[in-house]
Short mmCIF file of C-alpha atoms (C1' of nucleotides) in Angstrom, two decimals:
data_model
loop_
_atom_site.label_atom_id
_atom_site.label_comp_id
_atom_site.label_asym_id
_atom_site.label_seq_id
_atom_site.Cartn_x
_atom_site.Cartn_y
_atom_site.Cartn_z
CA MET A 26 18.80 3.03 117.07
CA ILE A 27 17.57 3.73 113.59
CA LEU A 28 16.39 0.86 111.43
CA ILE A 29 16.86 1.29 107.72
CA SER A 30 14.79 -0.87 105.42
CA THR A 31 16.55 -3.30 103.10
CA ARG A 32 15.02 -1.47 100.19
CA ASP A 33 16.50 1.83 101.28
CA ARG A 34 19.88 0.24 101.84
CA ILE A 35 19.77 -1.18 98.32
CA VAL A 36 18.92 2.20 96.82
CA GLU A 37 21.59 3.92 98.85
CA ARG A 38 24.31 1.49 97.81
CA ALA A 39 23.14 1.41 94.21
CA ASP A 40 23.29 5.20 94.17
CA THR A 41 26.92 5.11 95.27
CA LEU A 42 27.88 2.31 92.88
CA PHE A 43 26.16 3.97 89.92
CA TYR A 44 28.06 7.13 90.74
CA GLU A 45 31.47 5.56 91.27
CA GLY A 46 31.33 2.85 88.63
CA GLY A 47 28.61 3.89 86.22
CA PHE A 48 25.13 2.48 85.67
CA GLU A 49 25.96 0.05 82.89
CA ALA A 50 29.07 -1.33 84.57
CA THR A 51 27.31 -1.96 87.89
CA SER A 52 25.63 -5.37 88.05
CA PHE A 53 22.89 -6.78 90.26
CA ALA A 54 25.52 -8.95 91.91
CA ASP A 55 27.67 -5.91 92.68
CA ILE A 56 24.83 -4.16 94.48
CA ALA A 57 23.69 -7.27 96.32
CA GLU A 58 27.22 -7.93 97.49
CA ALA A 59 27.68 -4.31 98.61
CA VAL A 60 24.44 -4.44 100.59
CA GLY A 61 25.24 -7.88 101.94
CA ILE A 62 22.13 -9.66 100.70
CA SER A 63 21.45 -12.41 98.19
CA ARG A 64 20.48 -11.80 94.61
CA GLY A 65 17.15 -13.42 95.25
CA ASN A 66 16.41 -10.99 98.03
CA PHE A 67 17.49 -8.17 95.76
CA TYR A 68 15.11 -9.35 93.06
CA HIS A 69 12.26 -9.34 95.57
CA HIS A 70 12.65 -5.58 95.93
CA PHE A 71 13.53 -4.64 92.35
CA ARG A 72 12.51 -6.78 89.42
CA THR A 73 14.58 -5.05 86.73
CA LYS A 74 17.68 -2.92 86.55
CA ASP A 75 15.59 -0.03 85.26
CA ASP A 76 13.45 -0.23 88.39
CA ILE A 77 16.40 0.37 90.64
CA LEU A 78 17.66 3.16 88.40
CA ASP A 79 14.28 4.82 88.77
CA ALA A 80 14.51 4.44 92.55
CA VAL A 81 18.01 5.92 92.56
CA ILE A 82 16.86 8.89 90.51
CA ASP A 83 13.89 9.33 92.87
CA ARG A 84 16.27 9.32 95.81
CA ARG A 85 18.51 11.89 94.15
CA LEU A 86 15.55 14.09 93.28
CA GLU A 87 14.34 14.00 96.87
CA ARG A 88 17.76 14.61 98.38
CA THR A 89 18.39 17.45 95.95
CA ARG A 90 15.10 19.07 96.92
CA GLY A 91 16.07 18.70 100.57
CA MET A 92 19.49 20.22 99.95
CA LEU A 93 18.04 23.19 98.08
CA GLU A 94 15.53 23.77 100.87
CA GLY A 95 18.40 23.66 103.34
CA TRP A 96 20.30 26.28 101.38
CA GLN A 97 17.18 28.37 101.25
CA GLY A 98 17.23 28.50 105.05
CA GLU A 99 20.98 28.89 105.43
CA GLY A 100 21.65 31.90 103.27
CA ALA A 101 20.53 35.29 104.47
CA ASN A 102 20.26 36.53 100.89
CA PRO A 103 20.24 35.09 97.36
CA ARG A 104 23.94 35.77 96.87
CA GLU A 105 24.86 33.71 99.93
CA ARG A 106 22.51 30.95 98.82
CA ILE A 107 24.14 30.81 95.41
CA LEU A 108 27.47 30.59 97.21
CA SER A 109 26.16 27.44 98.90
CA PHE A 110 25.67 25.97 95.45
CA ILE A 111 29.14 26.97 94.32
CA ASN A 112 30.65 25.61 97.51
CA MET A 113 29.48 22.10 96.55
CA LEU A 114 32.49 21.91 94.25
CA ILE A 115 34.82 22.47 97.19
CA ALA A 116 32.98 20.26 99.66
CA ASN A 117 32.82 17.31 97.23
CA ARG A 118 36.10 17.94 95.45
CA THR A 119 37.67 14.58 96.32
CA LYS A 120 34.80 12.57 94.90
CA ILE A 121 34.42 14.92 91.95
CA MET A 122 38.08 14.49 91.03
CA ALA A 123 37.59 10.72 91.11
CA PHE A 124 34.15 10.31 89.53
CA GLY A 125 32.94 13.68 88.24
CA CYS A 126 29.52 15.12 89.03
CA PRO A 127 26.99 12.41 89.98
CA VAL A 128 24.20 14.05 87.99
CA GLY A 129 26.16 15.20 84.97
CA THR A 130 27.89 11.87 84.43
CA LEU A 131 24.63 9.96 84.84
CA CYS A 132 22.90 12.17 82.27
CA SER A 133 25.80 11.71 79.86
CA GLU A 134 25.76 7.93 80.27
CA LEU A 135 21.99 7.65 79.89
CA ALA A 136 22.12 9.85 76.80
CA LYS A 137 24.56 7.45 75.13
CA LEU A 138 22.54 4.43 76.18
CA ASP A 139 19.46 6.14 74.77
CA HIS A 140 17.86 5.16 78.07
CA ALA A 141 14.26 6.07 78.89
CA ALA A 142 15.35 7.43 82.29
CA HIS A 143 17.48 10.13 80.69
CA ALA A 144 14.72 12.71 80.96
CA ARG A 145 14.16 12.00 84.65
CA ALA A 146 17.89 12.21 85.35
CA THR A 147 17.89 15.57 83.64
CA ASP A 148 15.09 16.62 85.98
CA ILE A 149 17.67 16.62 88.78
CA LEU A 150 19.64 19.22 86.87
CA GLY A 151 16.32 20.96 86.33
CA LEU A 152 15.87 21.32 90.08
CA PHE A 153 19.18 23.16 90.33
CA ARG A 154 18.33 25.26 87.28
CA ASP A 155 14.97 26.31 88.69
CA TRP A 156 16.32 27.01 92.17
CA LEU A 157 19.21 29.07 90.79
CA THR A 158 16.80 30.89 88.50
CA ALA A 159 14.70 31.86 91.52
CA GLN A 160 17.79 33.16 93.29
CA PHE A 161 18.89 35.29 90.37
CA ARG A 162 15.37 36.59 90.00
CA THR A 163 15.36 37.66 93.63
CA LEU A 164 18.66 39.37 92.95
CA GLY A 165 16.87 41.40 90.30
CA ALA A 166 18.17 39.66 87.20
CA GLY A 167 14.70 39.61 85.63
CA ASP A 168 14.56 37.84 82.28
CA ARG A 169 18.24 37.04 82.49
CA SER A 170 17.66 34.88 85.55
CA GLU A 171 17.31 31.58 83.74
CA PRO A 172 20.21 32.10 81.33
CA LEU A 173 22.36 33.08 84.32
CA ALA A 174 21.23 29.98 86.21
CA LEU A 175 22.00 27.75 83.22
CA HIS A 176 25.36 29.44 82.84
CA LEU A 177 26.38 28.82 86.45
CA LEU A 178 25.10 25.24 86.33
CA SER A 179 26.97 24.67 83.09
CA TRP A 180 30.07 26.24 84.61
CA SER A 181 30.01 23.82 87.52
CA GLN A 182 29.48 20.88 85.17
CA GLY A 183 32.51 21.90 83.14
CA VAL A 184 34.62 22.18 86.28
CA ALA A 185 33.52 18.70 87.36
CA VAL A 186 34.41 17.15 84.00
CA MET A 187 37.81 18.84 83.93
CA ALA A 188 38.55 18.04 87.57
CA ALA A 189 37.82 14.37 86.97
CA ALA A 190 39.94 14.34 83.83
CA PHE A 191 43.03 16.16 85.09
CA ARG A 192 42.63 15.36 88.79
CA ASP A 193 43.55 18.95 89.46
CA GLU A 194 42.43 20.33 92.80
CA ALA A 195 43.99 23.75 92.27
CA PHE A 196 41.93 24.14 89.12
CA ILE A 197 38.74 23.68 91.11
CA GLY A 198 39.85 26.37 93.53
CA ASN A 199 40.64 28.77 90.69
CA GLU A 200 37.30 28.25 89.02
CA VAL A 201 35.35 28.56 92.27
CA ALA A 202 37.15 31.84 92.92
CA GLY A 203 36.17 32.88 89.41
CA MET A 204 32.54 32.00 90.07
CA GLU A 205 32.47 34.04 93.25
CA ALA A 206 34.05 37.01 91.52
CA TRP A 207 31.56 36.67 88.69
CA LEU A 208 28.71 36.63 91.18
CA VAL A 209 30.01 39.77 92.87
CA SER A 210 30.44 41.56 89.54
CA LEU A 211 26.87 40.61 88.62
CA THR A 212 25.34 42.03 91.76
CA GLU A 213 27.51 45.13 91.75
CA ASN A 214 27.14 46.15 88.15
CA SER A 215 24.78 44.55 85.73
CA PHE A 216 21.57 44.51 87.69
CA LYS A 217 21.57 48.25 88.44
CA THR A 218 22.07 49.33 84.87
CA LYS A 219 19.68 47.01 83.03
CA GLU A 220 21.74 46.80 79.83
CA HIS A 221 22.24 43.15 78.74
CA MET B 23 39.77 5.17 44.34
CA ILE B 24 41.03 5.20 47.88
CA LEU B 25 41.57 1.91 49.66
CA ILE B 26 41.13 2.00 53.41
CA SER B 27 42.66 -0.82 55.37
CA THR B 28 40.37 -3.08 57.39
CA ARG B 29 42.20 -2.00 60.51
CA ASP B 30 41.50 1.66 59.84
CA ARG B 31 37.85 0.93 59.12
CA ILE B 32 37.59 -0.89 62.43
CA VAL B 33 39.13 2.00 64.35
CA GLU B 34 36.94 4.53 62.58
CA ARG B 35 33.74 2.64 63.34
CA ALA B 36 34.80 1.86 66.90
CA ASP B 37 35.49 5.56 67.43
CA THR B 38 31.95 6.41 66.37
CA LEU B 39 30.36 3.62 68.40
CA PHE B 40 32.37 4.46 71.52
CA TYR B 41 31.23 8.06 71.15
CA GLU B 42 27.59 7.36 70.47
CA GLY B 43 27.07 4.38 72.74
CA GLY B 44 29.93 4.47 75.23
CA PHE B 45 32.99 2.25 75.52
CA GLU B 46 31.59 -0.26 78.00
CA ALA B 47 28.29 -0.70 76.21
CA THR B 48 29.90 -1.28 72.81
CA SER B 49 30.79 -4.91 72.17
CA PHE B 50 33.18 -6.59 69.75
CA ALA B 51 30.16 -7.95 67.91
CA ASP B 52 28.74 -4.43 67.55
CA ILE B 53 31.91 -3.14 65.95
CA ALA B 54 32.38 -6.19 63.73
CA GLU B 55 28.83 -5.90 62.50
CA ALA B 56 29.18 -2.17 61.86
CA VAL B 57 32.33 -2.75 59.83
CA GLY B 58 30.84 -5.76 58.08
CA ILE B 59 33.48 -8.31 59.05
CA SER B 60 33.51 -11.45 61.15
CA ARG B 61 34.52 -11.50 64.80
CA GLY B 62 37.44 -13.72 63.89
CA ASN B 63 38.74 -11.18 61.44
CA PHE B 64 38.24 -8.49 64.04
CA TYR B 65 40.27 -10.48 66.54
CA HIS B 66 43.10 -10.79 64.04
CA HIS B 67 43.54 -7.02 64.16
CA PHE B 68 42.79 -6.36 67.85
CA ARG B 69 43.28 -9.03 70.48
CA THR B 70 41.59 -7.23 73.39
CA LYS B 71 39.05 -4.49 73.87
CA ASP B 72 41.71 -2.35 75.48
CA ASP B 73 43.81 -2.63 72.32
CA ILE B 74 41.09 -1.10 70.20
CA LEU B 75 40.45 1.59 72.80
CA ASP B 76 44.14 2.49 72.59
CA ALA B 77 43.87 2.65 68.82
CA VAL B 78 40.78 4.86 69.04
CA ILE B 79 42.54 7.23 71.44
CA ASP B 80 45.56 7.29 69.12
CA ARG B 81 43.29 8.18 66.24
CA ARG B 82 41.65 10.95 68.23
CA LEU B 83 45.02 12.31 69.35
CA GLU B 84 46.24 12.42 65.77
CA ARG B 85 43.07 13.97 64.40
CA THR B 86 43.03 16.54 67.18
CA ARG B 87 46.63 17.50 66.40
CA GLY B 88 45.65 17.84 62.76
CA MET B 89 42.65 19.99 63.61
CA LEU B 90 44.70 22.28 65.82
CA GLU B 91 47.31 22.65 63.10
CA GLY B 92 44.53 23.52 60.69
CA TRP B 93 43.21 26.23 63.00
CA GLN B 94 46.73 27.54 63.35
CA GLY B 95 46.80 28.18 59.62
CA GLU B 96 43.21 29.44 59.32
CA GLY B 97 43.21 32.20 61.91
CA ALA B 98 45.04 35.38 61.14
CA ASN B 99 45.53 36.06 64.85
CA PRO B 100 45.18 34.21 68.15
CA ARG B 101 41.73 35.62 68.78
CA GLU B 102 40.40 34.24 65.50
CA ARG B 103 42.08 30.90 66.18
CA ILE B 104 40.39 30.69 69.56
CA LEU B 105 37.13 31.43 67.79
CA SER B 106 37.74 28.33 65.69
CA PHE B 107 37.83 26.34 68.92
CA ILE B 108 34.64 27.94 70.21
CA ASN B 109 32.93 27.37 66.88
CA MET B 110 33.29 23.60 67.38
CA LEU B 111 30.27 23.79 69.68
CA ILE B 112 28.17 25.24 66.86
CA ALA B 113 29.50 23.02 64.11
CA ASN B 114 28.96 19.82 66.11
CA ARG B 115 25.87 20.91 68.02
CA THR B 116 23.62 18.13 66.74
CA LYS B 117 25.95 15.36 67.84
CA ILE B 118 26.79 17.16 71.08
CA MET B 119 23.12 17.45 71.97
CA ALA B 120 22.76 13.71 71.40
CA PHE B 121 25.98 12.33 72.86
CA GLY B 122 27.91 15.13 74.56
CA CYS B 123 31.58 15.89 73.92
CA PRO B 124 33.45 12.83 72.59
CA VAL B 125 36.50 13.51 74.72
CA GLY B 126 34.82 14.67 77.90
CA THR B 127 32.38 11.79 78.04
CA LEU B 128 35.13 9.27 77.32
CA CYS B 129 37.28 10.68 80.12
CA SER B 130 34.30 10.57 82.50
CA GLU B 131 33.51 6.99 81.62
CA LEU B 132 37.11 5.80 81.89
CA ALA B 133 37.43 7.56 85.25
CA LYS B 134 34.51 5.57 86.62
CA LEU B 135 35.81 2.33 85.15
CA ASP B 136 39.19 3.12 86.72
CA HIS B 137 40.58 2.25 83.32
CA ALA B 138 44.28 2.42 82.56
CA ALA B 139 43.59 4.41 79.39
CA HIS B 140 42.06 7.29 81.35
CA ALA B 141 45.35 9.21 81.37
CA ARG B 142 45.78 8.86 77.62
CA ALA B 143 42.21 9.99 77.00
CA THR B 144 42.93 13.03 79.15
CA ASP B 145 45.93 13.70 76.93
CA ILE B 146 43.46 14.65 74.18
CA LEU B 147 42.08 17.35 76.44
CA GLY B 148 45.71 18.22 77.18
CA LEU B 149 46.28 18.96 73.48
CA PHE B 150 43.46 21.51 73.53
CA ARG B 151 44.72 22.96 76.82
CA ASP B 152 48.25 23.42 75.50
CA TRP B 153 47.13 24.84 72.17
CA LEU B 154 44.76 27.30 73.84
CA THR B 155 47.48 28.21 76.32
CA ALA B 156 49.77 29.07 73.43
CA GLN B 157 47.07 31.25 71.87
CA PHE B 158 46.45 33.18 75.08
CA ARG B 159 50.17 33.60 75.55
CA THR B 160 50.47 35.10 72.10
CA LEU B 161 47.62 37.41 73.06
CA GLY B 162 49.78 38.63 75.92
CA ALA B 163 48.09 36.82 78.79
CA GLY B 164 51.44 35.78 80.26
CA ASP B 165 51.13 33.63 83.36
CA ARG B 166 47.36 33.71 83.12
CA SER B 167 47.48 31.89 79.78
CA GLU B 168 47.07 28.39 81.14
CA PRO B 169 44.30 29.22 83.64
CA LEU B 170 42.47 31.02 80.84
CA ALA B 171 42.92 28.02 78.55
CA LEU B 172 41.63 25.66 81.22
CA HIS B 173 38.71 27.98 81.86
CA LEU B 174 37.64 28.09 78.22
CA LEU B 175 38.10 24.34 77.84
CA SER B 176 36.09 23.78 81.01
CA TRP B 177 33.45 26.18 79.77
CA SER B 178 33.02 24.22 76.57
CA GLN B 179 32.84 20.95 78.49
CA GLY B 180 30.08 22.33 80.67
CA VAL B 181 28.13 23.49 77.65
CA ALA B 182 28.46 20.03 76.11
CA VAL B 183 27.18 18.29 79.24
CA MET B 184 24.24 20.67 79.58
CA ALA B 185 23.40 20.55 75.89
CA ALA B 186 23.29 16.75 75.99
CA ALA B 187 21.15 16.78 79.12
CA PHE B 188 18.57 19.40 78.15
CA ARG B 189 18.85 19.01 74.37
CA ASP B 190 18.74 22.79 74.20
CA GLU B 191 20.21 24.29 71.05
CA ALA B 192 19.44 27.88 72.04
CA PHE B 193 21.49 27.38 75.20
CA ILE B 194 24.53 26.48 73.11
CA GLY B 195 24.07 29.65 71.09
CA ASN B 196 23.80 31.78 74.23
CA GLU B 197 26.92 30.30 75.76
CA VAL B 198 28.93 30.61 72.55
CA ALA B 199 27.93 34.25 72.39
CA GLY B 200 29.07 34.58 75.98
CA MET B 201 32.41 33.00 75.15
CA GLU B 202 32.95 35.37 72.27
CA ALA B 203 32.07 38.38 74.40
CA TRP B 204 34.38 37.10 77.12
CA LEU B 205 37.18 36.76 74.59
CA VAL B 206 36.64 40.31 73.37
CA SER B 207 36.57 41.71 76.89
CA LEU B 208 39.82 39.87 77.64
CA THR B 209 41.69 41.32 74.69
CA GLU B 210 40.28 44.79 75.14
CA ASN B 211 40.80 45.24 78.86
CA SER B 212 42.70 42.81 81.01
CA PHE B 213 45.88 42.30 79.06
CA LYS B 214 46.74 45.98 78.84
CA THR B 215 46.41 46.66 82.56
CA LYS B 216 48.11 43.67 84.12
CA GLU B 217 45.99 43.65 87.29
CA HIS B 218 44.67 40.24 88.36
"C1'" DG C 2 -1.44 -21.25 117.97
"C1'" DA C 3 -2.84 -21.34 113.03
"C1'" DC C 4 -2.49 -18.92 108.96
"C1'" DA C 5 -1.18 -15.47 105.52
"C1'" DA C 6 1.94 -12.14 103.89
"C1'" DT C 7 6.44 -10.70 103.48
"C1'" DC C 8 11.40 -11.30 103.45
"C1'" DT C 9 15.56 -13.91 102.41
"C1'" DA C 10 18.58 -17.33 100.22
"C1'" DG C 11 20.45 -19.47 96.47
"C1'" DG C 12 19.92 -22.24 92.36
"C1'" DT C 13 18.89 -21.94 87.29
"C1'" DC C 14 17.71 -20.26 82.69
"C1'" DG C 15 19.01 -18.29 78.21
"C1'" DT C 16 21.85 -14.72 76.42
"C1'" DT C 17 25.79 -12.10 75.59
"C1'" DC C 18 30.26 -10.86 76.79
"C1'" DG C 19 35.52 -10.96 75.76
"C1'" DT C 20 38.60 -14.15 74.27
"C1'" DC C 21 40.61 -17.90 71.77
"C1'" DC C 22 41.10 -21.52 68.19
"C1'" DT C 23 41.12 -23.86 63.77
"C1'" DA C 24 40.68 -23.92 58.92
"C1'" DG C 25 40.53 -22.12 54.55
"C1'" DA C 26 41.30 -18.24 51.10
"C1'" DG C 27 44.32 -15.05 49.13
"C1'" DA C 28 48.65 -12.89 48.34
"C1'" DT C 29 53.84 -12.97 48.11
"C1'" DA C 30 58.37 -14.78 47.60
"C1'" DT C 31 61.76 -18.02 46.11
"C1'" DA D 29 55.21 -24.62 41.56
"C1'" DT D 30 55.82 -24.75 46.17
"C1'" DA D 31 56.20 -22.77 50.57
"C1'" DT D 32 55.17 -18.88 53.62
"C1'" DC D 33 52.76 -15.22 55.40
"C1'" DT D 34 48.62 -12.47 55.98
"C1'" DC D 35 43.75 -12.05 56.04
"C1'" DT D 36 39.10 -13.77 56.79
"C1'" DA D 37 35.37 -16.65 58.61
"C1'" DG D 38 32.93 -18.71 62.10
"C1'" DG D 39 32.68 -22.02 65.78
"C1'" DA D 40 33.68 -22.73 70.84
"C1'" DC D 41 35.06 -21.66 75.54
"C1'" DG D 42 34.16 -20.08 80.36
"C1'" DA D 43 32.45 -16.29 82.79
"C1'" DA D 44 29.15 -12.91 83.85
"C1'" DC D 45 24.98 -10.76 82.76
"C1'" DG D 46 19.71 -9.74 83.77
"C1'" DA D 47 15.97 -12.24 84.97
"C1'" DC D 48 13.21 -15.82 87.12
"C1'" DC D 49 11.81 -19.52 90.30
"C1'" DT D 50 11.26 -22.32 94.39
"C1'" DA D 51 11.60 -23.03 99.13
"C1'" DG D 52 12.61 -21.96 103.75
"C1'" DA D 53 12.66 -18.26 107.43
"C1'" DT D 54 10.53 -14.43 109.54
"C1'" DT D 55 6.95 -11.44 110.72
"C1'" DG D 56 2.33 -9.95 111.45
"C1'" DT D 57 -2.76 -11.00 112.14
"C1'" DC D 58 -6.76 -13.08 113.85
#
DNA sequence: GACAATCTAGGTCGTTCGTCCTAGAGATAT
DNA sequence: ATATCTCTAGGACGAACGACCTAGATTGTC
């Protein structure tokens, strides 16, 4: 039997609620009720709403690092590892169609709120950017590695926004197929001849 | 001298505030103060917050239709008209880097809030989708017109999310250049040979 | 077994929210 | 001139918000 601390349960639930309902719209009471504890107990662990947001971002940073490390082990080569990234859109398609990308929507919300945690939320995207950059570099993309990484990350963000807006599962499939084809065309053509 | 009705001034200001601060985080008092009227006066024009959201979406729908009609007249051919769409990212880059895409972020927020107006906000994206589809069809894209339209729309949404997260103006420029190159490659190659 | 630290519960504070109401000012019509 | 309608102002409401406090329950330590 695994015992999970109250603090961790709070962060876990808050993470879900922030994702599914937004940071601003989620109240202390909502989280406390979801965890099944009193507000007083909640306040013992987190004194302000910003504190729990920080904890949620920390959790996401850590889980993202873990996921990227997992992909690093899974894929035999960079191309397969990048496919693991792309496959996120398929694996999480139901939630994405309902709530968008957890990271992208949080960054967008914090940008509008002019919230101090915006930069740290963006760091999560930064983890993906840097990991993808490393993959493209291993593929031989050289100086184009980071622009390619940003492009693929941006591509997935666009798909998430559109999927949440139109609730269109077929669209996700089309775009994922496009990403895979793009990846193949990159490895087959561009990196051998070094022109742009 | 042009007289603008109080109602129109309210909708205009609310549109800006919803964009820059988010729908949920913007209060009646915020809008009333921005317009320079009392809350009572405000309430005379809009009884609920949903009413003003509807009015803001109506305004955006109408302005979007107007913009698309304008592009229709500007561009000599479909390719140039599509460039007008792409150029939005450059023209509005400062605001996009600060607040993202007005339509995409609104759709994302309303999705999380499970708000009834989500579908109508998505209709704004639908206007762009349909207009772009018509352009690609004129270009000879046939059945691929709508997927191509969705892809370009999605692309721009991704760029907006990333630009707002990283506050990276150079990234916008890179992606816009990529869009333009993609558009050229489409018209030069794919539509003549009908394969895939 | 006594004591200290931590955890939990729930009440309370001041503020702000969306919403509603009344009253007066201004315009319009007969 | 009187009555009617629209516009404007600002107070008031109950509810919910983030934040804080006190007190009892639990756990750990010596």
